[in-house]
Tab-separated table of C-alpha atoms in Angstrom:
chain	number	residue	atom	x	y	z
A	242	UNK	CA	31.622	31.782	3.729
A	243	UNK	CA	28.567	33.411	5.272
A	244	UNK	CA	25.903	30.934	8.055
A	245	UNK	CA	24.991	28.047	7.407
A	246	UNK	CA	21.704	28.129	5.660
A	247	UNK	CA	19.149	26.154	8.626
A	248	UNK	CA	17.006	23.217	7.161
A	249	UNK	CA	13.349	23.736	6.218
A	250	UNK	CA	11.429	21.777	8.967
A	251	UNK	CA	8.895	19.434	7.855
A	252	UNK	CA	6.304	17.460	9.279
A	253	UNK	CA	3.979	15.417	8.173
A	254	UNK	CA	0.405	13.691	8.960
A	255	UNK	CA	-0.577	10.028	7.313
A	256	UNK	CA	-4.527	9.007	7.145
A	257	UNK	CA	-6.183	6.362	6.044
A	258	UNK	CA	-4.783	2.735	5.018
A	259	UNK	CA	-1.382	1.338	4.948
A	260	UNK	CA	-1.070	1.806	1.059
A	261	UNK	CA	-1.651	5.523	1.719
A	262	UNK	CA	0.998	5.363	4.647
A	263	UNK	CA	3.629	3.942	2.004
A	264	UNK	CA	3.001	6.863	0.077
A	265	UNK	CA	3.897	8.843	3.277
A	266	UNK	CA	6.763	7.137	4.204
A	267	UNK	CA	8.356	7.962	0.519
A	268	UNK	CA	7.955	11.660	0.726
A	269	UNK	CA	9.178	11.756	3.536
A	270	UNK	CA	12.664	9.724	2.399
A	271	UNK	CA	12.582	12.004	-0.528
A	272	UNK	CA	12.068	15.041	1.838
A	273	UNK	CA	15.297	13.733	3.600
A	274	UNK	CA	17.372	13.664	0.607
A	275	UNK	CA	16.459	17.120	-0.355
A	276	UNK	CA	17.804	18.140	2.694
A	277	UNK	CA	14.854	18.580	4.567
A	278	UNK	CA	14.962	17.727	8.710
A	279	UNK	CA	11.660	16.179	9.467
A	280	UNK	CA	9.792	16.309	12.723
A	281	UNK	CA	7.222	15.114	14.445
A	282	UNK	CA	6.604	18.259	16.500
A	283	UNK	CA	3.761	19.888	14.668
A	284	UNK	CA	4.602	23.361	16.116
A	285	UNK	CA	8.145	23.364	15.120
A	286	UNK	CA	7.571	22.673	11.557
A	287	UNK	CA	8.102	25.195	8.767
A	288	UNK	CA	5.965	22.949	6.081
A	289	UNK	CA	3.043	20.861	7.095
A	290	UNK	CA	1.934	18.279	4.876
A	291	UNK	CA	-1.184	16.072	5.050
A	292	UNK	CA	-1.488	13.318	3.310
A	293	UNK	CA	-5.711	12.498	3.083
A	294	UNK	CA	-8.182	9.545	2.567
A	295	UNK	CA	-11.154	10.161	1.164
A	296	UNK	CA	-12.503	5.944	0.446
A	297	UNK	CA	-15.758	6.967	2.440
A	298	UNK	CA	-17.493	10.154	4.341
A	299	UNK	CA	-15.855	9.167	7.371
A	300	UNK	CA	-12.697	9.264	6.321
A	301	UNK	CA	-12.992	12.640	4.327
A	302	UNK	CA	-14.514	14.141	7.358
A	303	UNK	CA	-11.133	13.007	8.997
A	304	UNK	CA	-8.951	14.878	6.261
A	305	UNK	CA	-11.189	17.735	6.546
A	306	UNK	CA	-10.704	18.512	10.345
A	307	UNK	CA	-7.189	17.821	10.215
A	308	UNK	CA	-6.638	20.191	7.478
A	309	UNK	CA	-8.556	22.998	9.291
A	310	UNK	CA	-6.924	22.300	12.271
A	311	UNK	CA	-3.269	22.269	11.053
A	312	UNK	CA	-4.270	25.617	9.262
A	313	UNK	CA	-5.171	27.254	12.323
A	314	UNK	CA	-1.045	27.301	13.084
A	315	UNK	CA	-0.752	29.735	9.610
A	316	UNK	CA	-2.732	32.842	11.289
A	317	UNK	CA	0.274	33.568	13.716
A	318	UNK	CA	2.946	33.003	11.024
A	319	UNK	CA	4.596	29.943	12.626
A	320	UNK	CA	3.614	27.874	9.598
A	321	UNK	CA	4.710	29.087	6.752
A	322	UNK	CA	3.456	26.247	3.825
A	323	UNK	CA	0.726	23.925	3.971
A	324	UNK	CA	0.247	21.342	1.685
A	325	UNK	CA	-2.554	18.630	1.264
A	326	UNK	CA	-1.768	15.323	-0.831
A	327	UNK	CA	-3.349	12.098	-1.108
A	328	UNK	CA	-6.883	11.070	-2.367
A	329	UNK	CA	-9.135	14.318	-0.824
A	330	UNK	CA	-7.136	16.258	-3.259
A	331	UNK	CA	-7.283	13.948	-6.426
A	332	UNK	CA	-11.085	13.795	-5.523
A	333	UNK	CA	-11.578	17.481	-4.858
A	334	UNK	CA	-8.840	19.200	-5.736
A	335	UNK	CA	-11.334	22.226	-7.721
A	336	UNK	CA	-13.284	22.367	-4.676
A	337	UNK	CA	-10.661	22.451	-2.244
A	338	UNK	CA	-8.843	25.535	-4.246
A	339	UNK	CA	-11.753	27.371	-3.870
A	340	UNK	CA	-13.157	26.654	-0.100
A	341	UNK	CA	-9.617	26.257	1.748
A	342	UNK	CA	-7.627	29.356	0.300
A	343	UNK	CA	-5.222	28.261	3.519
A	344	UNK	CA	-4.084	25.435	1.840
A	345	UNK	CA	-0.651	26.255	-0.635
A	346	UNK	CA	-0.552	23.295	-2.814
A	347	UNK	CA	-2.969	20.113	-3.378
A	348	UNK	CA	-0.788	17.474	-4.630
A	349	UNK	CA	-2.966	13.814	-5.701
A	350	UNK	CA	-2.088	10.247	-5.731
A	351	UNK	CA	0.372	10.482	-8.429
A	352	UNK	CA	2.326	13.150	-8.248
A	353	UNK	CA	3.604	13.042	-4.668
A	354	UNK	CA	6.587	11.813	-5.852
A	355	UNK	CA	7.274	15.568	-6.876
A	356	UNK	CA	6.726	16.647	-3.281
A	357	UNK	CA	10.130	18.545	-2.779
A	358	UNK	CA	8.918	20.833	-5.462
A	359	UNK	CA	6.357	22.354	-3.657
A	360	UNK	CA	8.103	22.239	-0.040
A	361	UNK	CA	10.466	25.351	-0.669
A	362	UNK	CA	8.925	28.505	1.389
A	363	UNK	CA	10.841	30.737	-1.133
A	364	UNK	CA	11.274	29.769	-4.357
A	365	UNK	CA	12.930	31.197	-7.320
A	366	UNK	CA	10.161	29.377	-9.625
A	367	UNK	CA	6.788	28.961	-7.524
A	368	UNK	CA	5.230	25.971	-8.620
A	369	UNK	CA	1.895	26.135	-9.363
A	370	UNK	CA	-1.098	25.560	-6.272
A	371	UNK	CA	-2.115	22.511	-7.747
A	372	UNK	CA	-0.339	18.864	-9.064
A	373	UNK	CA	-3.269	16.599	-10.013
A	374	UNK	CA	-3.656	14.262	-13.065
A	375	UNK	CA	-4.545	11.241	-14.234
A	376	UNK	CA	-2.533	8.815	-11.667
A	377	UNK	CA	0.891	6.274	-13.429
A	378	UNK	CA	3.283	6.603	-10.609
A	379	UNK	CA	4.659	3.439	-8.797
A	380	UNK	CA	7.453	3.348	-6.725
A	381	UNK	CA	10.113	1.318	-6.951
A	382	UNK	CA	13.343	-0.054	-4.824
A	383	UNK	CA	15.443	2.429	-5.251
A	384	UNK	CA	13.027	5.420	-4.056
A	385	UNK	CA	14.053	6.876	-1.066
A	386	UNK	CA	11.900	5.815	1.691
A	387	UNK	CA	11.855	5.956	5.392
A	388	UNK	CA	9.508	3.633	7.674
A	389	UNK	CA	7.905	5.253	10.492
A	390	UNK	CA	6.737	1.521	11.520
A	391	UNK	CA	9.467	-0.413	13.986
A	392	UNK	CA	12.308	-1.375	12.219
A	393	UNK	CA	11.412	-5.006	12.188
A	394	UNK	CA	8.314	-5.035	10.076
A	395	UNK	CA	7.233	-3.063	7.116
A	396	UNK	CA	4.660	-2.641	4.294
A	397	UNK	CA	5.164	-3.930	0.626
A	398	UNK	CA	3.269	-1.619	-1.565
A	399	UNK	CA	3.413	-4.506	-4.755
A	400	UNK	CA	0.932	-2.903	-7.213
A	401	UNK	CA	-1.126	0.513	-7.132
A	402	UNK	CA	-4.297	1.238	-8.241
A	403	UNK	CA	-7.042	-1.013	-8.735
A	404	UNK	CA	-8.811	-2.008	-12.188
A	405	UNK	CA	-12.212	-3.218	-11.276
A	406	UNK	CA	-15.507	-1.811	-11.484
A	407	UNK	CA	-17.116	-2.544	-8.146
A	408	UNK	CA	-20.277	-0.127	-7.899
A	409	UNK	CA	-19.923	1.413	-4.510
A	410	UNK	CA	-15.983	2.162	-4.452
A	411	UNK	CA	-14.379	4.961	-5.409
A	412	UNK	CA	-10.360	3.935	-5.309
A	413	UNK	CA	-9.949	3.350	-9.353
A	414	UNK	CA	-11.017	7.220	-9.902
A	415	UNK	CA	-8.829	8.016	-6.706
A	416	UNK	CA	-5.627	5.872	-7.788
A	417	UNK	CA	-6.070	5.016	-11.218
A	418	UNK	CA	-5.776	1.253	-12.948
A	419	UNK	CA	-3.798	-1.717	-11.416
A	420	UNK	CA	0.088	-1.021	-11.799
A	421	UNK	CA	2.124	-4.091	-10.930
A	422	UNK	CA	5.761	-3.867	-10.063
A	423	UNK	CA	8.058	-6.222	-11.595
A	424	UNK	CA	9.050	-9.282	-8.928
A	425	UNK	CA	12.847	-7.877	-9.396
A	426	UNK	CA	11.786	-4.087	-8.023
A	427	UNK	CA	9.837	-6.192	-5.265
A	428	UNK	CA	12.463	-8.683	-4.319
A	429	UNK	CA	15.554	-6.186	-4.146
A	430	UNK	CA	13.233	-3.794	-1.972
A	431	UNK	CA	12.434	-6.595	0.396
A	432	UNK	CA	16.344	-7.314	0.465
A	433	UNK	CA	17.351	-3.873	1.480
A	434	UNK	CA	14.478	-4.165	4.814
A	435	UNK	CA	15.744	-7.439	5.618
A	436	UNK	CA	19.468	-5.914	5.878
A	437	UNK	CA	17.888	-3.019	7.552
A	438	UNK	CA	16.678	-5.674	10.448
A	439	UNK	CA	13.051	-6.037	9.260
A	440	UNK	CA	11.326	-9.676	9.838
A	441	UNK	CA	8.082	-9.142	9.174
A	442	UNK	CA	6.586	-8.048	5.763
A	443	UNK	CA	3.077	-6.903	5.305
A	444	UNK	CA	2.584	-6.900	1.151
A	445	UNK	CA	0.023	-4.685	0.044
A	446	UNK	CA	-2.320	-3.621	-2.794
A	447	UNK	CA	-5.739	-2.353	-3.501
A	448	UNK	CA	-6.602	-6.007	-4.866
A	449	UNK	CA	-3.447	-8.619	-4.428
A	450	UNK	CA	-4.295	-11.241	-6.269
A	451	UNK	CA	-4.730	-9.229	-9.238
A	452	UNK	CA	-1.197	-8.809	-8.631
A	453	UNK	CA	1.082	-8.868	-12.250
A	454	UNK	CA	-1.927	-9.779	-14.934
A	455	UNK	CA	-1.849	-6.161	-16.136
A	456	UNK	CA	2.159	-6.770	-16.373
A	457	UNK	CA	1.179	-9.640	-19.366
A	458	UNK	CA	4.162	-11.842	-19.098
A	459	UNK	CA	2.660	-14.640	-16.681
A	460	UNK	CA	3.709	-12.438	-13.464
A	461	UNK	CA	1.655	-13.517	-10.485
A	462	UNK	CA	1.060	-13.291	-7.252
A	463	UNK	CA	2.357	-17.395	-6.743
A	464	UNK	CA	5.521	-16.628	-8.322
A	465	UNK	CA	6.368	-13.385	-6.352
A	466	UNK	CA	5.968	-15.449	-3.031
A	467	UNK	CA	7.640	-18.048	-4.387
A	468	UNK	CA	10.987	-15.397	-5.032
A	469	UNK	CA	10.119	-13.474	-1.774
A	470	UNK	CA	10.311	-16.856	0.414
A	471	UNK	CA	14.292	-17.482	-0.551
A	472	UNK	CA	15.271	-14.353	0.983
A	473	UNK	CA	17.393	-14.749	4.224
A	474	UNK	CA	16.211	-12.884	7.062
A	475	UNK	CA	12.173	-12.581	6.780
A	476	UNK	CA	10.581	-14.823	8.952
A	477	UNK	CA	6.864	-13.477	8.464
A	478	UNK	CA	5.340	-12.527	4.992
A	479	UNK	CA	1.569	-11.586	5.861
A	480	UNK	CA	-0.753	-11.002	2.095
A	481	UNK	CA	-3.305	-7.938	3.207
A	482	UNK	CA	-6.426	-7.454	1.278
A	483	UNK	CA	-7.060	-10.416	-0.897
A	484	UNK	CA	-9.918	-10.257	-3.397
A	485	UNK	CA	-11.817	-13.826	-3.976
A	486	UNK	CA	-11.419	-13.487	-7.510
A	487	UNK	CA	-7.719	-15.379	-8.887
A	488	UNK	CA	-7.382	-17.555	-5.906
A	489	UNK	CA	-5.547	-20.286	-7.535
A	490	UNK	CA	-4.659	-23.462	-6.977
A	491	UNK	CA	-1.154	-22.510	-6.692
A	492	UNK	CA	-1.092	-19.303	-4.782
A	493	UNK	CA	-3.111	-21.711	-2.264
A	494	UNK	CA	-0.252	-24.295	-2.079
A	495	UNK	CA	2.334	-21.728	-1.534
A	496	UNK	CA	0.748	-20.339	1.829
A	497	UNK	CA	-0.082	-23.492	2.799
A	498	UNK	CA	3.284	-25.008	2.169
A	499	UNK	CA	5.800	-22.001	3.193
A	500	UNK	CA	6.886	-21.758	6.464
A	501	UNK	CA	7.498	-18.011	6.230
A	502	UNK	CA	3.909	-17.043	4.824
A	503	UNK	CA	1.214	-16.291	7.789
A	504	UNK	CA	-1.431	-18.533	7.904
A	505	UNK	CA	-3.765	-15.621	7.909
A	506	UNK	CA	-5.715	-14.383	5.005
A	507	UNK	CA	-7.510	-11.098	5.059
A	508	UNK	CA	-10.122	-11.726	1.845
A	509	UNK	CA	-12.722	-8.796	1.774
A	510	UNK	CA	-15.976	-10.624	0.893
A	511	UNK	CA	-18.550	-7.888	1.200
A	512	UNK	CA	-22.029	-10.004	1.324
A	513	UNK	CA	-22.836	-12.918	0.606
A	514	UNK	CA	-26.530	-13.080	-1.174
A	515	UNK	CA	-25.439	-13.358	-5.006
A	516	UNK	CA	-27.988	-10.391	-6.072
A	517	UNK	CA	-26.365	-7.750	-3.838
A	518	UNK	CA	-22.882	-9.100	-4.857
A	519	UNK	CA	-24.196	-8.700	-8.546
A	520	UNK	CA	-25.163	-4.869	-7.874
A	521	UNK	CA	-22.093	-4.815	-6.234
A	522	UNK	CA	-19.748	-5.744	-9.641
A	523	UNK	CA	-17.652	-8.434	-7.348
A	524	UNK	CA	-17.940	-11.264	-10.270
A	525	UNK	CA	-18.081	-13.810	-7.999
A	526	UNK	CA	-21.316	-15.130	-6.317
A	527	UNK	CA	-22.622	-17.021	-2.906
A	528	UNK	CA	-21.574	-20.420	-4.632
A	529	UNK	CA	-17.827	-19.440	-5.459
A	530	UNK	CA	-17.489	-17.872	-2.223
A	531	UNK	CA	-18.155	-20.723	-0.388
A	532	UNK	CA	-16.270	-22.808	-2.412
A	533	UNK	CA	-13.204	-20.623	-1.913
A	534	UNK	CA	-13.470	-20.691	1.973
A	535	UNK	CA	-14.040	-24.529	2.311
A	536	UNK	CA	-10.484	-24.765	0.192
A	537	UNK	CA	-9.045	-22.490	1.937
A	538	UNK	CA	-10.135	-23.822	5.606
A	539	UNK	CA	-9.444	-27.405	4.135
A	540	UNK	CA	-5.779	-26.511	2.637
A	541	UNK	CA	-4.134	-24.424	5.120
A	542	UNK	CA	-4.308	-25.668	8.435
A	543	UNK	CA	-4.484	-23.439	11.342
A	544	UNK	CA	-5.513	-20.289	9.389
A	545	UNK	CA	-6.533	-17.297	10.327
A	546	UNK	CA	-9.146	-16.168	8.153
A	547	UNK	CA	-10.230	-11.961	8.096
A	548	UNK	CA	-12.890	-10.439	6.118
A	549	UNK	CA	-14.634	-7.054	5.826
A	550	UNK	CA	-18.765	-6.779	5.038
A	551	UNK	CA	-20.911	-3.779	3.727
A	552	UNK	CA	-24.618	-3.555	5.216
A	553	UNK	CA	-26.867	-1.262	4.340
A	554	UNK	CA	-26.173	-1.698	0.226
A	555	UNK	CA	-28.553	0.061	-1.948
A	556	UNK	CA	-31.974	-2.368	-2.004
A	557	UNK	CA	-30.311	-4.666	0.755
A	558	UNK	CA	-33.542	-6.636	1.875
A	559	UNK	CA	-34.214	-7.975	5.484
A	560	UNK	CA	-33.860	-11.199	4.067
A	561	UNK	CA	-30.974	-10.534	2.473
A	562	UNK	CA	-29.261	-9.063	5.563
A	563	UNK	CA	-30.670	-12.251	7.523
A	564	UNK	CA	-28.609	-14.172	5.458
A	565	UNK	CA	-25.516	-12.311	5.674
A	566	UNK	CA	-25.823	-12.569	9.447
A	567	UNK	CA	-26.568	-16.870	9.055
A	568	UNK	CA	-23.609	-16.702	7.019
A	569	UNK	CA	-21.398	-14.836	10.177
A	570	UNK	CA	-22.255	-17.579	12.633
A	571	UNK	CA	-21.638	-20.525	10.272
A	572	UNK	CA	-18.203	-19.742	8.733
A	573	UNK	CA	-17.025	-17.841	12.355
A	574	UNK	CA	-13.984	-15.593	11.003
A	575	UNK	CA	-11.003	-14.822	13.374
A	576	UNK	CA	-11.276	-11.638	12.447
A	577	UNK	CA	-14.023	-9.142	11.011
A	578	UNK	CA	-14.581	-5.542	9.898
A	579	UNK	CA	-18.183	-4.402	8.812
A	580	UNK	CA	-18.663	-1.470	6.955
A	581	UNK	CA	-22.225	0.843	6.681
A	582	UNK	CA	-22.076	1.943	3.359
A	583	UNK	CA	-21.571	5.025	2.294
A	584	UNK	CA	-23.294	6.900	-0.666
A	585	UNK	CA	-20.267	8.336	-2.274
A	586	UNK	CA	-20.957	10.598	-5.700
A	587	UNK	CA	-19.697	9.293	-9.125
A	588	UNK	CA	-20.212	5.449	-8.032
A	589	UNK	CA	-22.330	3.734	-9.793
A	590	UNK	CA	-24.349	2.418	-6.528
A	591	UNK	CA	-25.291	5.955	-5.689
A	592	UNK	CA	-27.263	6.763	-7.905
A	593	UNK	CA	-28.951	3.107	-7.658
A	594	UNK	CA	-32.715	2.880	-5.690
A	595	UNK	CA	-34.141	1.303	-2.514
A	596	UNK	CA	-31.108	3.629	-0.408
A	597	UNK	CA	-31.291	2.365	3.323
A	598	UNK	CA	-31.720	5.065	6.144
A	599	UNK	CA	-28.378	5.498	8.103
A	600	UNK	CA	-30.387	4.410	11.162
A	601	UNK	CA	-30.320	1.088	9.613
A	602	UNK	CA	-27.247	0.779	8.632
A	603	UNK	CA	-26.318	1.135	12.086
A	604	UNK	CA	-28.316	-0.973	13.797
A	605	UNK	CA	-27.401	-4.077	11.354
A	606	UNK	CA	-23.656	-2.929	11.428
A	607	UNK	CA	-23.972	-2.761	15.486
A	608	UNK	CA	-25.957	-6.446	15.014
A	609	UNK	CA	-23.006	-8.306	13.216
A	610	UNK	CA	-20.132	-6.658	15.247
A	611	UNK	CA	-22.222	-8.099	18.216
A	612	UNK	CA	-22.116	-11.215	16.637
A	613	UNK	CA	-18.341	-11.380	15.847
A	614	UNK	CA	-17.003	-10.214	19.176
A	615	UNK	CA	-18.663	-13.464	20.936
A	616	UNK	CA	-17.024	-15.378	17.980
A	617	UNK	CA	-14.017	-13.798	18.854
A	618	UNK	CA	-13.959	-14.209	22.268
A	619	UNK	CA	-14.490	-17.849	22.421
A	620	UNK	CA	-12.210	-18.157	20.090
A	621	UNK	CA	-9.687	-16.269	22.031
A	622	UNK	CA	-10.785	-18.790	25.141
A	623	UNK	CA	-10.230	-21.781	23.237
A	624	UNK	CA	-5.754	-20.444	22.918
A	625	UNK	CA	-5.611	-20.790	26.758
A	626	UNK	CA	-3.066	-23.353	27.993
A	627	UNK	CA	-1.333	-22.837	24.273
A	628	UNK	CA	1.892	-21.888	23.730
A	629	UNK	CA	2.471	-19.647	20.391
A	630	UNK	CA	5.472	-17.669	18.817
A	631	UNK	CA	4.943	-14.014	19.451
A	632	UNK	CA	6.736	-11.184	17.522
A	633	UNK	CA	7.651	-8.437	20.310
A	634	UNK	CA	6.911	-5.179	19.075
A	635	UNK	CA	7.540	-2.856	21.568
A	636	UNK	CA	7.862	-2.459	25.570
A	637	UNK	CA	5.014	-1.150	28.017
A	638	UNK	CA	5.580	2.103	29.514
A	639	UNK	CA	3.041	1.038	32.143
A	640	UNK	CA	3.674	-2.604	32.328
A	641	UNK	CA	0.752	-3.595	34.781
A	642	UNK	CA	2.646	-6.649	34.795
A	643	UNK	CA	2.940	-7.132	31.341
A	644	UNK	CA	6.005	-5.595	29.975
A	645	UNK	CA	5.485	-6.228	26.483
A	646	UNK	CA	3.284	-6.158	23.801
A	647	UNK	CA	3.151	-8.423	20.537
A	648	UNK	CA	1.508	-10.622	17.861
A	649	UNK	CA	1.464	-13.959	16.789
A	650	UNK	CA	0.896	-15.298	13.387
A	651	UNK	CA	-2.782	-14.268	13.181
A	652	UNK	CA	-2.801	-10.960	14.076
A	653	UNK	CA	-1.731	-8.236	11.999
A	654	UNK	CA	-0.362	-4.942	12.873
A	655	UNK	CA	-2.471	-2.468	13.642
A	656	UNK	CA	-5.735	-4.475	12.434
A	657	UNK	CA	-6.204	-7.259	14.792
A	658	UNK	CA	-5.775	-7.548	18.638
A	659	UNK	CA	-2.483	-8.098	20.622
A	660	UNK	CA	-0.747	-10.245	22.883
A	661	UNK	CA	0.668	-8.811	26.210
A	662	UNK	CA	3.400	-10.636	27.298
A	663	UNK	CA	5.115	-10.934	30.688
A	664	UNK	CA	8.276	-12.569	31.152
A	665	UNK	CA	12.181	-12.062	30.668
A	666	UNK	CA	14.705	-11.088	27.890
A	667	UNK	CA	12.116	-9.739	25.265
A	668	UNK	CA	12.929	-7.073	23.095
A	669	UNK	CA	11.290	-5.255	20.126
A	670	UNK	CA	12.038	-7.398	16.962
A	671	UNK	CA	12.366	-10.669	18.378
A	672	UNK	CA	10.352	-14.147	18.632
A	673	UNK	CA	9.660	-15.709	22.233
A	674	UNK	CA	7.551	-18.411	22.894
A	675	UNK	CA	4.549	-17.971	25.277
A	676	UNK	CA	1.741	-19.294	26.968
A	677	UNK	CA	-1.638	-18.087	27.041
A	678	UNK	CA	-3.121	-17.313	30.586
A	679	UNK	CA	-5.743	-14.886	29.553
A	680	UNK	CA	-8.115	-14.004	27.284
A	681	UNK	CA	-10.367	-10.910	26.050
A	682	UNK	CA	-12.294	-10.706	23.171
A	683	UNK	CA	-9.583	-9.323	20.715
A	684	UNK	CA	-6.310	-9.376	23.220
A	685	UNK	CA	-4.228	-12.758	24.543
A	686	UNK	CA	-2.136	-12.013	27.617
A	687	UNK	CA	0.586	-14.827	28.037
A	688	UNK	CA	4.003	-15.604	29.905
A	689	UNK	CA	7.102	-15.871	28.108
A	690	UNK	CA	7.229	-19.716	27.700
């Protein structure tokens, strides 16, 4: 028998949002199972892979630079492949061909699964530079994954795609319609992290409470929790990215009621004044929004409510701003995220009129951010002298007499602020009690209680 053949190094870069990371995360478990060894040492790596956002200019700007500069490593022959997946190539992939002849292979949302295909440096059959169509893929239990997260907590991808029509978002061109998995695909998946020493589950979609009406058999969002809940070993199940729209009755009752569902609910509202959130498509308006916020605040007690805002919409009026801003300091979120928006081509808000200078934008973005960090930071003043369960999810390497960092209930990882802990017998994974001595505007510093 002659050597040992070595393994084809790969590495790989994740941007953008969690869903995007999932994607990530299965490559690279399919990688592995090719026979790949993976590595996070950029300059060691035979294949490079990036896998893009492109939601917004920002984030393509992102992809872009990253691209260019992992390409830079393929002029002095230590890189020998570089391929770019994600949404920048579904987006652009004719572009892309023609500006970035560095690139090897674009690869879009739904064909990633096919990703050891186009890793081989030598292949018999070269595959062709491109692998973008019309996206069906959804993963399922049984697809090799690995987490680059800490063992203990972990993303749910529960549906892809997203089937609404709002007019200033790109993601149903990017990842095609909402694809639901069956409760079954979801429920063994979230078995297999449990017995792999997860506790914490993050389940996410483009739009979660759309979750299972495409499937047509009464599948819902409800009656997933409701299966998820029974499962020994999960202590946290935390619902990212929940549009107002199908916010029953029931799927109310079961966060309220369920010890193992976070009291937090991250519901992206965008505006408030009904016109801009008819321009927007949202199909709900000013009326049903409030309604669906007094409920909430009224049947869950102790929640944690997050939202995310756009200013700067096409035509968005002083007035109309004004009240978005009123609407900040009455209903006081835990958390929030404001967005200036971004004119992206083949939306339907593009092309509308009255588009607001990007000085504006900023200044009202700047404005409500203002707004929400005093919000914020009283409302981080107001935990002092409280004593909350804190998930520990990983040790200080500079402890400045905290030693370890963590979240409670209402903070989500990644997204929200953190809780530095000082105290004894804490390790990553675990649940101590402590009390809060401290506060900033988005961190809690406490002592193991």
């Amino acid at each position: 028998m002659g050597p040992e053949k070595p393994q084809l190094k790969v590495g790989l870069i994740s941007l953008g949002c969690p869903k995007n990371l999932v994607d990530s995360e299965v490559m690279l478990g399919l990688l592995k199972k090719e026979g790949c060894e993976l590595t996070k040492d950029e300059s060691q790596a035979d294949v490079m892979i990036v896998n893009t956002c492109a939601f917004i200019e920002a984030s393509k700007k992102e992809s872009i630079e990253t691209i260019l500069d992992v390409a830079r490593r393929k002029s002095d022959g230590s890189l020998k492949k570089l391929i770019v997946t994600g949404c920048l190539a579904q987006r652009y992939r004719e572009e892309l061909e023609k500006e970035m002849p560095e690139v090897d292979h674009f690869i879009g949302t739904g064909e990633f699964h096919r990703i050891t295909e186009f890793t081989k440096v030598l292949p018999a059959f070269p595959p062709p530079r491109s692998a973008v169509d019309f996206p069906e893929y959804v993963y399922d239990y049984a697809t090799p994954r690995i987490s680059t997260l800490p063992r203990h907590t972990a993303y749910v991808k529960i549906a892809e795609g997203c089937s609404r029509t709002c007019s200033f978002c790109i993601i149903p061109r990017l990842r095609g319609p909402n694809r639901s998995r069956t409760i079954d695909s979801i429920a063994r998946e979230v078995e297999n992290l449990a017995a792999e020493g997860a506790v914490e589950l993050s389940l996410i979609a483009q739009d979660l409470t759309a979750y299972g009406l495409d499937l047509g058999d009464g599948t819902d969002l409800e009656k997933l929790l409701r299966r998820l809940i029974e499962i020994d070993g999960i202590r946290w199940i935390r619902l990212l990215y929940n549009y107002p729209m199908y916010f029953t009755d029931g799927l109310i009752d079961v966060i309220a009621n369920s010890e193992k569902i976070c009291k937090y609910v991250d519901i992206p509202l965008q505006h408030i004044d009904s016109d801009l959130l008819a321009t927007m498509r949202r199909k709900v308006d000013e009326r049903e929004v409030r309604g669906l916020l007094e409920k909430l605040k009224s049947s869950i007690p102790g929640l944690a409510l997050r939202t995310t805002l756009i200013v700067g919409f096409p035509g968005e009026s002083a007035e109309q701003f004004g009240r978005l801003v009123d609407f900040v300091k009455e209903y006081e979120f835990n958390r929030l995220g404001v967005f200036t928006y971004s004119q992206e081509e083949r939306t339907a808000a593009a092309k509308m009129p009255g588009q607001i200078p990007t000085k504006v934008k900023k200044e009202r973005r700047n404005r409500i951010m203002a707004i929400a960090q005093k919000i914020s930071a009283r409302k981080n003043l107001e935990k002092l002298g409280r004593v909350f369960d804190v998930l520990i999810d990983r040790a200080l390497e500079s402890p400045n007499g905290y030693s370890h960092v963590g979240r409670t209930e209402g903070q989500a990882l990644d997204i929200d602020g953190q809780v530095f802990v000082a105290g004894a017998s804490m390790r990553p994974g675990t649940f101590v009690r402590a009390k809060v001595e401290k506060a900033g505007p988005y961190d809690l510093f406490a002592r193991t209680y």
